[in-house]
Every structure is written in structure tokens, then in C-alpha cells.
Amino acid sequence: MNFSLTTDRQGLQRLLCAGVFSLLLLAGSMAASARDLVIAIRSEPTSMDPQYHALTSNIQFSQTLFEPLICNDNDLQLKPCLAESWTSDGNVWTIKLRPDVKFSDGSPLTADDVVFTFKRVPLVPNSPSSYVIYTQQITSVEAVDPLTVRITTEKPYPLLPNNLASLQIMSAKAASGAAPEGKTTTQLNAGEGLVGTGPYRFVSWRRGSEIVFERNPHYWGTPPAWDKVTYRFITNPASRIAALLSGDVDLIEDPPTEDLPRLRNNAGIRVVTKASNRVIYAALDQHGEQTPGISGTGNKNPLLDHRVREAMSLALDRKAIVERVMGGIATPAAQLLPYPMFGTSQKLTQIPAADLERAKELLAQAGYAQGFTLILGTPNGRYINDSKVAQTLAAMWSRIGIKTTVDAVAPPVFFKKRDGHEYSAYLAGWSTTTGEMSNTLNALLVTPNIEKGVGTTNRSRYSNPEMDKLVESAATEMDDARRADLLRQANEMAMADFAMLPLHFEQSVWAMKNDIDYPGRVDQMTLAQEVVPVGK
């Protein structure tokens, strides 16, 4: 068949145009499917080392880069992760690893990486809240073969699977180093050895600005929806909302409670609320006669007196705090976990009413009829309305003669001062990934003991040997009903002693563009891998 030169040229041009158009369509399709995600969070992590600081703002990044043997879903139910199965025979646990899992550098996951991870935990220096609390019962971790790990505990230990969910597995190859712990926290913060099996891998951390991740090409699971994820640190709640409404970010955590009605009425915004197990509490120093931040007591520590602690509790109108300060996005608390979580008490579901006259009587009985002055430490931007809650506590305590001023500082400064015991009283929060009372009491109220790995966040240095024994007995009790009862007793004993003052349980809120969705999590973490485009 013959064609003229003109016809041939026109046909060629049509083919070329069609080809270019097809490429443009393909490129547009790829761009649409390769959308990046920008998240604004309230608090910058203190470290990228997955074993340095057991803090939610740190853990949510660790769980994006790394993975544990066993995972928690968004309601804290256990599910297999790097471990396909786990079985126990007395105090010996056998963990079978998932085959064909690779780290983000392409190297395979083996039992040796698990052994390295567990051995590193107690070697990490200067941890503000140590991960030893999750390994305290473990006596040995052995690699039986490349895909089998044997973990031996000192005694039968029913909480081991729960605790395994809190330990992110590191690469022995990437995280080894000259220091006793291998790569140091400083090196990991710089991105050296920051190699995990998670859905994303580390790109950069600009302090005070943002952290950037990209999709891990070697991820064994379902690929996440986003090619690149940027977490921006916007501590001011109003600024987070402004960034969302302007389109600069796709999702924000903890919008101001007073702005929620406006956001819910915005057709372009989706609001997600999830009940959490995070308790906000006031901790009171009970270590010795010398305590910072208190004056007018003749060099005595009034917080050692049970009557003073009870008076401070009675001065607090918890329901008013929830309604007026939290905008109803919280639940008043009389214990450290919401009932009916494991080890909680039905007796402590009734919220004590404020009683100013009785509080003043107790102060007078304790010898402080004229009151005293107190400095209350608080982070500013770590918890929902934290500095506002602290100011409200100060006003309520001042009404009974405890003239309170607030020291509200950035979260990293607060934790450093708290861990240095610079506060006689401070406001903070706690949540547990295990969803039960044992780790909460072990971390916050059991007598601090570095060797045993307990009391790791007990900065008030409360000590009650009788309560300690109950918690210790519960740790090795395999019968669930009996273990729950032991923890309930310990819980009731601590609350009756006003060991610390629970205030409320936060309800977490996320706001986002209406073309994406996030299910929310009980542990309050904002995980990029669980954010999905609507309809995907």
C-alpha cells in the first residue's frame, strides 16, 4: 500500500501527539496516586532513638520507621506483626518470626536483630522514661534459628506479649557501634543507623521545624498510601487550624476545643474523635523534707502529709475542668485508667466532688491553716489545654490557701526539669499501650528501682511497700481474674493514699481535609500509615 509523503508526515504527527497525550495522562495519573501527606502535630519528639524515651510523641515516629514483634491495633488489641506466632511453656516463650521481612536498607530481618534489640534496652544511658519497664522480667533472649526466638522470663509472666508491643525491633547491622549500646542516641537522632522494617524510612529532621519520611520500598506489608510524609511541629493550636484551613497541611491533631463546632460545620473538613486511656494527673513530691518550689512551711515538705494531699484533691472540681477548660472533650478521673480496663476499680468510678471547707479543715489539722506557696510545673503544648488546666488547678488550690503559681514551659524543657526533680508539684499525662493497670502502676507509683526497671517515671518518688508487693505479685499471676484483683487492690490503695491526683482522661481529636480519613487511636498516636485517601 502506498502513502504520499504528506500523508505519512501527518500520520506520524498524529501518532506522536497521541503518544505525548497518553504520556501526559499517565503522568497525571501517577501524580494523583503519588500524593504526599503533611501532618501538623503539637509536640516535637525528644529523640528518634526508639529506646531512649517512652513518650507518645517519640513512639509514634518509632512505629512509623520500626515495628515490634506484636502490634496493637487502634483499640489496643494485640495482633501479629513481625512475629507470626508466640507460645509459652511456663516461663519460656517461643516467638516465630515472619519470613521474608526486610529492613529499609534491604537486609533481612533475623532472630539476631531481635536479640540485639533486647540487649540494647538497658544500655541506653540517661533515659527520661526507660524501656526497661517492658523487659524487667526477661532473663534471656536467644536466637534458636534465623526465624525463631526464645525468651525466658524470671517467672511465668502473662504480660510479655503486651510488653513486646512496646519494643521496636532494630537492625543489628545498622545500629551496631563502638558504644555499649551500639549507635548512640545522638547518632540515631542524626539518622545514622535509623533503619527499621516499618512502612516508611527516615529522610531528615529539621529541629524545631519538621521530620520527613518516604515510603520504604522494601516494606513487607501493604504499601502505605503516601510517597512522602512530612510531620510539621506547630505547637500553637490556633496556628495548626490556620495551616489546615489554608491548605498548608492535610491533617492536624488536637485542634482547640472551642473551635470544634466551627470545624464540624465546615464542609471541607472532617473531624474525628476517639476516647483515650491517657490520664492527666497532678504529681506531688513525697521524697523528703526538702522539696523545691514550696515556701512558708518552715523548711518542711507539706506534701508528705496525707491530709495535705487529700485537701489538694478536695479543692479540685474535676467536672468543672472537663466542662469549662476541656470543652467536654475529656472524662473526669478518680483512678489512673478508665473503668473497666484491666485492674481498674468500680469503686473509683464515682468522681469526688470538690469540698473547699473540708479541704481547709484538713490543712489546718496538718498545721497549715495559713496555707503555703507552691510552684506547679506544666508543659505548654504537650497535652490538650495543658497550661490552661494547670492555671485552673492553681486557682482552685489558691482558694484553700495554697497560693499557687504556674511554671509553663516547652515540653522538652518541662521533661528535663521534671526528671531533675525541680518541681514539688507538676501536671503531666500517662497512657499505656498494654491497656491494663500493671505497667501504669509500675511506671508511675511503684518505688523507683533502676535494677528492677520499676518506678521509671515515678518523679514524685512516692513509695508504698505494701502496694509494691501487690503489683509485684500481679506480674507473675497467670490467672487473669486473680491478677486483675491484685491490681485493683493496689490501685485502690494508691488512690486512697492520694499518691497522685488523677484529673481527667483525654478524648483525642483530629481534624483533616475531607478527602482523607484517619480512624483515631486509643493511645493518641498520629500514625501516617493509618491515614488513607477517602475511598481507598
Coordinates of C-alpha atoms in Angstrom, one line a residue:
M1 CA 0.0 0.0 0.0
N2 CA 1.4 3.4 -0.9
F3 CA 1.0 6.7 1.0
S4 CA 2.1 10.1 0.0
L5 CA 4.9 11.9 1.8
T6 CA 2.4 14.4 3.1
T7 CA 0.0 11.8 4.4
D8 CA 2.9 9.9 6.1
R9 CA 4.0 13.1 7.8
Q10 CA 0.5 13.9 9.1
G11 CA 0.1 10.3 10.3
L12 CA 3.4 10.5 12.1
Q13 CA 2.4 13.8 13.7
R14 CA -0.9 12.3 14.8
L15 CA 0.9 9.3 16.3
L16 CA 3.4 11.5 18.1
C17 CA 0.6 13.7 19.5
A18 CA -1.4 10.7 20.7
G19 CA 1.7 9.3 22.3
V20 CA 2.5 12.5 24.1
F21 CA -1.1 12.9 25.2
S22 CA -1.0 9.3 26.6
L23 CA 2.2 10.0 28.5
L24 CA 0.7 13.2 30.0
L25 CA -2.4 11.3 31.1
L26 CA -0.2 8.6 32.6
A27 CA 2.0 11.2 34.3
G28 CA -1.1 12.9 35.7
S29 CA -2.5 9.6 36.9
M30 CA 0.8 8.8 38.6
A31 CA 1.0 12.2 40.2
A32 CA -2.6 11.8 41.6
S33 CA -1.7 8.4 43.1
A34 CA 1.6 9.7 44.4
R35 CA 0.2 12.4 46.6
D36 CA 2.2 13.5 49.6
L37 CA 0.9 13.9 53.1
V38 CA 1.6 16.8 55.5
I39 CA 0.6 16.4 59.2
A40 CA 0.8 19.1 61.9
I41 CA 1.5 17.8 65.4
R42 CA 1.6 19.7 68.6
S43 CA 4.9 18.4 70.1
E44 CA 8.3 17.6 68.6
P45 CA 9.9 14.3 69.7
T46 CA 12.7 14.4 72.1
S47 CA 14.6 11.8 70.2
M48 CA 14.4 9.4 67.2
D49 CA 16.2 6.7 69.2
P50 CA 13.4 4.1 69.6
Q51 CA 14.7 3.1 73.0
Y52 CA 15.5 6.5 74.6
H53 CA 12.3 8.0 75.9
A54 CA 9.0 6.1 76.3
L55 CA 6.9 9.2 75.3
T56 CA 4.0 9.2 72.9
S57 CA 5.4 11.9 70.7
N58 CA 8.5 9.8 70.2
I59 CA 6.8 6.4 69.9
Q60 CA 4.5 7.5 67.1
F61 CA 7.7 8.2 65.0
S62 CA 9.3 4.9 66.1
Q63 CA 6.2 3.0 65.0
T64 CA 6.4 4.6 61.5
L65 CA 10.0 3.6 60.9
F66 CA 10.2 0.4 63.0
E67 CA 7.9 -2.4 64.1
P68 CA 7.5 -4.6 67.2
L69 CA 7.1 -8.3 67.2
I70 CA 3.5 -7.9 68.2
C71 CA 1.4 -4.8 67.3
N72 CA -1.5 -3.0 68.9
D73 CA -4.4 -2.0 66.7
N74 CA -6.1 1.4 67.2
D75 CA -8.1 -0.1 70.1
L76 CA -5.0 -1.6 71.7
Q77 CA -5.9 -5.2 70.8
L78 CA -2.9 -7.4 70.1
K79 CA -2.2 -8.6 66.6
P80 CA 0.8 -10.3 64.8
C81 CA 3.4 -8.1 63.4
L82 CA 7.0 -9.2 62.9
A83 CA 6.1 -12.3 64.9
E84 CA 3.7 -14.8 63.2
S85 CA 3.1 -16.6 66.4
W86 CA 4.0 -16.7 70.1
T87 CA 3.6 -19.5 72.6
S88 CA 4.6 -20.1 76.2
D89 CA 5.6 -23.1 78.2
G90 CA 5.8 -21.9 81.8
N91 CA 8.4 -19.1 81.8
V92 CA 9.7 -19.9 78.3
W93 CA 8.2 -18.2 75.2
T94 CA 8.8 -19.2 71.6
I95 CA 8.5 -16.5 69.0
K96 CA 8.2 -17.4 65.3
L97 CA 9.3 -14.6 63.0
R98 CA 7.5 -13.7 59.8
P99 CA 9.7 -14.9 56.8
D100 CA 11.0 -12.6 54.0
V101 CA 10.9 -9.4 56.0
K102 CA 13.5 -6.8 55.1
F103 CA 14.8 -3.7 56.7
S104 CA 14.6 -0.4 54.8
D105 CA 18.2 -0.9 53.7
G106 CA 17.2 -4.3 52.0
S107 CA 18.9 -6.5 54.6
P108 CA 16.8 -9.4 56.0
L109 CA 15.2 -9.5 59.5
T110 CA 16.5 -12.4 61.6
A111 CA 16.4 -13.5 65.2
D112 CA 19.8 -11.9 65.7
D113 CA 18.2 -8.5 65.2
V114 CA 15.6 -9.3 68.0
V115 CA 18.4 -10.4 70.3
F116 CA 20.4 -7.2 69.6
T117 CA 17.3 -5.0 70.3
F118 CA 16.5 -6.6 73.7
K119 CA 20.2 -6.4 74.8
R120 CA 20.4 -2.7 73.9
V121 CA 17.4 -1.6 76.1
P122 CA 19.2 -1.4 79.5
L123 CA 22.4 0.0 77.9
V124 CA 20.8 3.3 76.7
P125 CA 22.1 6.0 79.1
N126 CA 20.2 8.9 80.6
S127 CA 16.7 7.7 79.6
P128 CA 14.0 10.1 80.9
S129 CA 11.5 7.2 80.9
S130 CA 13.3 3.9 80.3
Y131 CA 12.0 1.0 78.2
V132 CA 13.4 -1.3 80.9
I133 CA 9.9 -1.3 82.3
Y134 CA 9.0 -3.6 79.4
T135 CA 11.9 -6.0 79.8
Q136 CA 12.1 -6.2 83.6
Q137 CA 11.0 -9.8 83.8
I138 CA 13.2 -11.1 81.0
T139 CA 16.3 -13.1 81.9
S140 CA 17.5 -14.2 78.4
V141 CA 16.7 -13.7 74.7
E142 CA 18.2 -16.3 72.4
A143 CA 18.2 -16.9 68.6
V144 CA 17.2 -20.6 68.2
D145 CA 17.5 -20.3 64.4
P146 CA 17.2 -17.4 61.9
L147 CA 13.4 -17.2 62.4
T148 CA 12.9 -18.4 65.9
V149 CA 13.5 -16.5 69.2
R150 CA 13.3 -18.0 72.7
I151 CA 12.6 -15.5 75.5
T152 CA 12.9 -16.7 79.1
T153 CA 11.4 -14.8 82.0
E154 CA 12.3 -14.9 85.6
K155 CA 8.9 -16.3 86.5
P156 CA 5.7 -17.1 84.4
Y157 CA 4.9 -13.6 83.0
P158 CA 1.4 -13.2 81.4
L159 CA 2.1 -9.6 80.2
L160 CA 5.0 -10.4 78.0
P161 CA 3.0 -10.3 74.7
N162 CA 1.6 -6.9 75.8
N163 CA 5.1 -5.6 76.5
L164 CA 6.5 -6.9 73.3
A165 CA 4.2 -4.5 71.5
S166 CA 6.2 -1.6 73.0
L167 CA 9.7 -2.6 71.7
Q168 CA 10.6 -1.7 68.2
I169 CA 13.0 -4.1 66.5
M170 CA 16.2 -2.5 65.4
S171 CA 18.7 -3.7 62.8
A172 CA 21.8 -5.2 64.4
K173 CA 23.8 -4.5 61.3
A174 CA 22.8 -0.8 61.0
A175 CA 22.6 0.0 64.8
S176 CA 25.8 -1.6 66.0
G177 CA 28.6 0.7 67.0
A178 CA 31.5 1.4 69.3
A179 CA 29.4 2.5 72.3
P180 CA 28.0 -0.2 74.7
E181 CA 24.5 0.4 73.2
G182 CA 25.8 0.4 69.6
K183 CA 24.7 3.5 67.8
T184 CA 24.2 6.2 70.3
T185 CA 21.1 8.3 70.8
T186 CA 22.9 11.3 69.2
Q187 CA 23.9 9.2 66.2
L188 CA 20.3 7.9 65.7
N189 CA 19.0 11.4 66.0
A190 CA 21.2 12.4 63.1
G191 CA 19.8 9.5 61.1
E192 CA 22.8 7.1 61.5
G193 CA 21.6 3.5 61.9
L194 CA 17.9 4.6 61.8
V195 CA 16.9 1.5 59.9
G196 CA 13.7 -0.4 60.5
T197 CA 11.1 -2.6 58.9
G198 CA 8.3 -0.1 59.1
P199 CA 6.2 1.3 56.2
Y200 CA 8.4 4.4 56.0
R201 CA 12.1 5.3 56.2
F202 CA 13.8 8.3 57.6
V203 CA 14.8 11.2 55.3
S204 CA 15.5 14.3 57.5
W205 CA 14.8 16.0 60.8
R206 CA 15.0 19.8 60.9
R207 CA 14.9 20.6 64.6
G208 CA 12.0 22.9 65.5
S209 CA 10.5 22.6 62.1
E210 CA 9.7 19.2 60.6
I211 CA 10.5 15.5 60.1
V212 CA 10.3 13.9 56.7
F213 CA 9.8 10.3 55.8
E214 CA 9.5 8.5 52.5
R215 CA 7.9 5.2 51.6
N216 CA 10.0 2.1 52.4
P217 CA 10.4 0.2 49.1
H218 CA 11.2 -3.0 51.0
Y219 CA 8.2 -3.0 53.3
W220 CA 6.7 -6.5 53.7
G221 CA 3.1 -5.4 54.3
T222 CA 0.5 -3.4 52.3
P223 CA 2.3 -0.3 50.9
P224 CA 1.2 2.9 52.7
A225 CA -0.9 5.4 50.7
W226 CA 1.7 8.2 50.6
D227 CA 5.1 8.5 48.8
K228 CA 6.3 11.2 51.3
V229 CA 5.1 12.2 54.7
T230 CA 6.1 15.5 56.4
Y231 CA 5.4 16.0 60.1
R232 CA 5.4 19.7 61.0
F233 CA 5.7 20.9 64.6
I234 CA 3.1 23.6 65.2
T235 CA 2.8 24.0 69.0
N236 CA 0.2 26.7 68.8
P237 CA -3.3 25.2 68.4
A238 CA -4.7 28.3 66.5
S239 CA -1.7 28.1 64.1
R240 CA -2.5 24.4 63.4
I241 CA -6.1 25.3 62.5
A242 CA -4.9 28.1 60.3
A243 CA -2.5 25.8 58.5
L244 CA -5.3 23.3 57.9
L245 CA -7.8 25.9 56.6
S246 CA -5.3 27.4 54.3
G247 CA -4.4 24.0 52.8
D248 CA -0.8 24.1 54.0
V249 CA -1.3 20.8 55.9
D250 CA -3.7 17.9 55.4
L251 CA -4.3 16.8 59.0
I252 CA -3.8 18.2 62.4
E253 CA -4.0 16.8 65.9
D254 CA -5.7 18.4 68.9
P255 CA -7.5 21.4 67.4
P256 CA -8.6 23.9 70.1
T257 CA -11.8 22.6 71.8
E258 CA -13.5 25.9 71.4
D259 CA -13.1 25.7 67.6
L260 CA -14.6 22.2 67.1
P261 CA -18.2 23.4 66.3
R262 CA -16.8 25.7 63.6
L263 CA -14.7 22.9 62.1
R264 CA -17.6 20.4 62.2
N265 CA -19.7 22.9 60.2
N266 CA -17.1 23.2 57.6
A267 CA -17.9 21.0 54.6
G268 CA -14.3 20.8 53.6
I269 CA -13.1 19.4 57.0
R270 CA -13.5 16.1 58.6
V271 CA -13.3 15.8 62.5
V272 CA -12.5 12.5 64.2
T273 CA -12.9 12.0 68.0
K274 CA -11.6 8.9 69.9
A275 CA -11.7 8.2 73.6
S276 CA -8.2 7.6 75.0
N277 CA -6.7 6.0 78.0
R278 CA -4.4 9.0 78.7
V279 CA -4.9 10.2 82.3
I280 CA -3.9 13.8 83.1
Y281 CA -2.7 14.0 86.7
A282 CA -1.0 16.2 89.3
A283 CA 2.1 14.6 90.9
L284 CA 3.2 15.6 94.3
D285 CA 6.8 15.2 95.6
Q286 CA 6.9 12.8 98.6
H287 CA 10.6 12.1 98.8
G288 CA 11.9 14.0 101.7
E289 CA 11.7 17.2 103.8
Q290 CA 13.5 19.2 101.2
T291 CA 11.4 20.0 98.2
P292 CA 11.7 22.8 95.6
G293 CA 9.0 25.3 94.8
I294 CA 7.3 25.4 98.2
S295 CA 7.7 28.2 100.8
G296 CA 6.0 29.3 104.0
T297 CA 6.3 25.9 105.7
G298 CA 9.4 26.3 107.8
N299 CA 11.6 24.0 105.5
K300 CA 9.0 21.2 105.8
N301 CA 7.6 19.3 102.9
P302 CA 3.8 19.5 103.4
L303 CA 3.2 17.1 100.6
L304 CA 4.4 14.2 102.8
D305 CA 1.3 14.6 104.9
H306 CA -1.7 12.5 103.7
R307 CA -4.1 15.3 104.9
V308 CA -2.5 17.9 102.7
R309 CA -2.7 15.7 99.6
E310 CA -6.3 14.9 100.4
A311 CA -7.0 18.6 100.8
M312 CA -5.4 19.4 97.5
S313 CA -7.6 16.7 95.8
L314 CA -10.8 18.0 97.5
A315 CA -10.0 21.5 96.2
L316 CA -10.3 20.3 92.6
D317 CA -13.6 20.5 90.8
R318 CA -12.8 17.8 88.1
K319 CA -16.2 18.1 86.4
A320 CA -15.8 21.9 86.0
I321 CA -12.4 21.4 84.5
V322 CA -13.8 19.0 81.9
E323 CA -16.8 21.2 81.1
R324 CA -15.2 24.6 81.1
V325 CA -11.5 24.1 80.3
M326 CA -11.7 21.0 78.1
G327 CA -14.9 21.9 76.4
G328 CA -16.3 18.5 77.2
I329 CA -13.5 16.7 75.3
A330 CA -12.5 14.7 78.4
T331 CA -13.9 12.5 81.1
P332 CA -13.3 13.2 84.9
A333 CA -11.0 10.7 86.5
A334 CA -10.7 9.2 90.0
Q335 CA -8.1 6.5 89.0
L336 CA -5.3 6.1 86.6
L337 CA -7.1 4.2 83.8
P338 CA -10.7 4.3 82.6
Y339 CA -13.0 1.6 84.1
P340 CA -13.5 -1.2 83.1
M341 CA -9.9 -1.6 81.8
F342 CA -7.9 -4.4 83.4
G343 CA -7.1 -3.8 87.0
T344 CA -9.4 -0.7 87.5
S345 CA -11.9 -0.4 90.3
Q346 CA -15.6 0.0 90.0
K347 CA -15.5 1.8 93.4
L348 CA -13.5 4.6 91.8
T349 CA -15.9 5.4 89.1
Q350 CA -17.6 8.0 91.3
I351 CA -15.8 11.3 90.9
P352 CA -15.2 13.0 94.2
A353 CA -17.0 16.4 94.5
A354 CA -15.0 19.5 95.4
D355 CA -15.3 20.4 99.1
L356 CA -13.4 23.6 100.0
E357 CA -14.4 23.7 103.7
R358 CA -13.3 20.1 104.3
A359 CA -10.1 20.9 102.4
K360 CA -9.4 23.9 104.7
E361 CA -10.1 21.8 107.8
L362 CA -7.6 19.1 106.7
L363 CA -4.9 21.8 106.0
A364 CA -5.5 23.2 109.5
Q365 CA -5.3 19.7 111.1
A366 CA -1.9 19.2 109.3
G367 CA -0.6 22.5 110.7
Y368 CA -1.0 24.6 107.6
A369 CA -4.1 26.8 108.5
Q370 CA -2.4 29.8 106.8
G371 CA -1.5 27.7 103.8
F372 CA 1.8 27.9 101.9
T373 CA 3.1 28.9 98.4
L374 CA 3.6 26.4 95.6
I375 CA 5.0 26.4 92.1
L376 CA 3.2 24.0 89.7
G377 CA 5.2 22.8 86.7
T378 CA 3.5 22.0 83.4
P379 CA 4.4 21.5 79.8
N380 CA 2.9 24.1 77.4
G381 CA 1.7 22.2 74.3
R382 CA 2.2 18.6 75.2
Y383 CA -1.3 17.7 76.4
I384 CA -4.7 19.1 75.4
N385 CA -5.1 22.5 77.1
D386 CA -2.3 21.6 79.5
S387 CA -1.3 25.1 80.6
K388 CA -4.9 26.1 80.9
V389 CA -5.6 23.1 83.1
A390 CA -2.6 24.0 85.2
Q391 CA -3.8 27.6 85.6
T392 CA -7.2 26.2 86.7
L393 CA -5.5 24.0 89.3
A394 CA -3.6 26.9 90.6
A395 CA -6.8 29.0 91.0
M396 CA -8.6 26.1 92.8
W397 CA -5.7 25.4 95.2
S398 CA -5.3 29.2 95.9
R399 CA -8.9 29.2 97.1
I400 CA -7.9 26.9 100.1
G401 CA -4.8 28.9 100.9
I402 CA -2.2 27.1 98.8
K403 CA -1.1 30.1 96.8
T404 CA 0.0 28.5 93.5
T405 CA 1.8 29.9 90.5
V406 CA 2.4 28.1 87.3
D407 CA 5.7 27.4 85.5
A408 CA 4.5 26.6 81.9
V409 CA 7.4 25.7 79.6
A410 CA 8.0 23.9 76.3
P411 CA 7.7 20.1 76.6
P412 CA 11.4 19.3 76.3
V413 CA 12.3 21.9 79.0
F414 CA 9.5 20.6 81.2
F415 CA 10.6 16.9 81.0
K416 CA 14.2 17.9 81.7
K417 CA 13.1 19.9 84.8
R418 CA 10.7 17.2 85.9
D419 CA 13.3 14.4 85.6
G420 CA 15.8 16.6 87.5
H421 CA 13.2 16.8 90.4
E422 CA 13.0 20.6 90.1
Y423 CA 9.3 20.6 90.8
S424 CA 7.5 19.8 94.1
A425 CA 4.3 19.5 92.0
Y426 CA 3.7 19.1 88.3
L427 CA 1.0 18.3 85.8
A428 CA 1.6 15.5 83.3
G429 CA -0.1 12.7 81.4
W430 CA 0.3 9.0 81.0
S431 CA -1.1 6.3 78.7
T432 CA -0.3 2.7 78.4
T433 CA 0.0 0.6 75.3
T434 CA -0.9 -2.6 77.2
G435 CA -4.4 -1.3 78.1
E436 CA -4.1 -2.5 81.7
M437 CA -3.1 -1.3 85.2
S438 CA 0.2 -3.2 85.8
N439 CA 2.5 -1.0 83.7
T440 CA 0.8 2.2 84.8
L441 CA 1.5 1.5 88.5
N442 CA 4.9 0.1 87.7
A443 CA 5.9 3.2 85.9
L444 CA 4.2 5.9 88.0
L445 CA 3.9 4.8 91.6
V446 CA 6.0 1.7 92.4
T447 CA 9.1 2.6 94.4
P448 CA 11.8 3.6 91.9
N449 CA 14.4 0.8 91.4
I450 CA 16.7 1.1 88.5
E451 CA 17.9 -2.5 88.7
K452 CA 14.4 -3.9 88.6
G453 CA 13.3 -1.5 86.0
V454 CA 10.3 -0.2 88.0
G455 CA 9.2 3.3 89.0
T456 CA 10.9 4.6 85.9
T457 CA 8.5 7.6 85.6
N458 CA 7.8 8.0 89.4
R459 CA 9.2 11.5 89.6
S460 CA 7.2 12.2 92.7
R461 CA 9.2 9.4 94.3
Y462 CA 6.1 8.0 96.1
S463 CA 6.8 4.8 98.0
N464 CA 4.4 2.3 99.5
P465 CA 6.0 -1.2 100.1
E466 CA 2.6 -2.8 100.6
M467 CA 1.3 -1.6 97.2
D468 CA 4.6 -2.6 95.6
K469 CA 4.1 -6.2 96.8
L470 CA 0.6 -6.4 95.2
V471 CA 1.9 -5.1 91.9
E472 CA 4.9 -7.5 92.0
S473 CA 2.6 -10.4 92.8
A474 CA 0.3 -9.5 89.9
A475 CA 3.2 -9.5 87.5
T476 CA 3.6 -13.3 87.8
E477 CA 0.0 -14.3 88.3
M478 CA -1.2 -16.3 85.2
D479 CA -4.8 -16.4 86.3
D480 CA -6.4 -13.3 84.8
A481 CA -9.2 -12.9 87.4
R482 CA -6.7 -13.1 90.3
R483 CA -4.2 -10.8 88.6
A484 CA -7.0 -8.2 88.0
D485 CA -8.0 -8.4 91.6
L486 CA -4.4 -7.8 92.8
L487 CA -4.0 -4.8 90.6
R488 CA -7.4 -3.5 91.7
Q489 CA -6.3 -3.7 95.3
A490 CA -3.0 -1.9 94.5
N491 CA -4.9 0.8 92.5
E492 CA -7.4 1.4 95.3
M493 CA -4.6 1.6 97.9
A494 CA -2.7 4.2 95.9
M495 CA -5.8 6.3 95.3
A496 CA -6.8 6.2 99.0
D497 CA -3.3 7.4 99.8
F498 CA -3.6 10.3 97.3
A499 CA -0.3 9.1 95.9
M500 CA -1.1 11.3 92.9
L501 CA -4.2 13.2 91.8
P502 CA -5.9 12.0 88.6
L503 CA -7.8 14.7 86.9
H504 CA -9.3 13.5 83.6
F505 CA -9.0 11.2 80.7
E506 CA -8.4 13.0 77.4
Q507 CA -10.5 12.4 74.3
S508 CA -8.4 12.8 71.3
V509 CA -9.4 14.9 68.3
W510 CA -8.1 15.1 64.8
A511 CA -9.2 17.5 62.0
M512 CA -8.3 16.9 58.3
K513 CA -9.3 17.6 54.8
N514 CA -12.5 15.8 53.8
D515 CA -10.8 13.8 51.1
I516 CA -8.7 11.8 53.7
D517 CA -9.6 9.8 56.7
Y518 CA -8.0 8.7 60.0
P519 CA -9.6 6.2 62.4
G520 CA -8.0 7.7 65.5
R521 CA -6.3 5.7 68.2
V522 CA -6.9 5.0 71.9
D523 CA -3.1 5.6 72.5
Q524 CA -3.5 9.1 70.9
M525 CA -0.8 8.5 68.3
T526 CA -1.0 10.1 64.9
L527 CA 0.4 7.4 62.5
A528 CA 0.8 8.4 58.9
Q529 CA 0.5 4.8 57.7
E530 CA -3.1 4.7 59.0
V531 CA -4.2 7.9 57.2
V532 CA -5.9 7.0 53.9
P533 CA -7.5 8.8 51.0
V534 CA -11.3 8.6 51.1
G535 CA -12.5 5.7 49.0
K536 CA -9.1 3.9 49.0

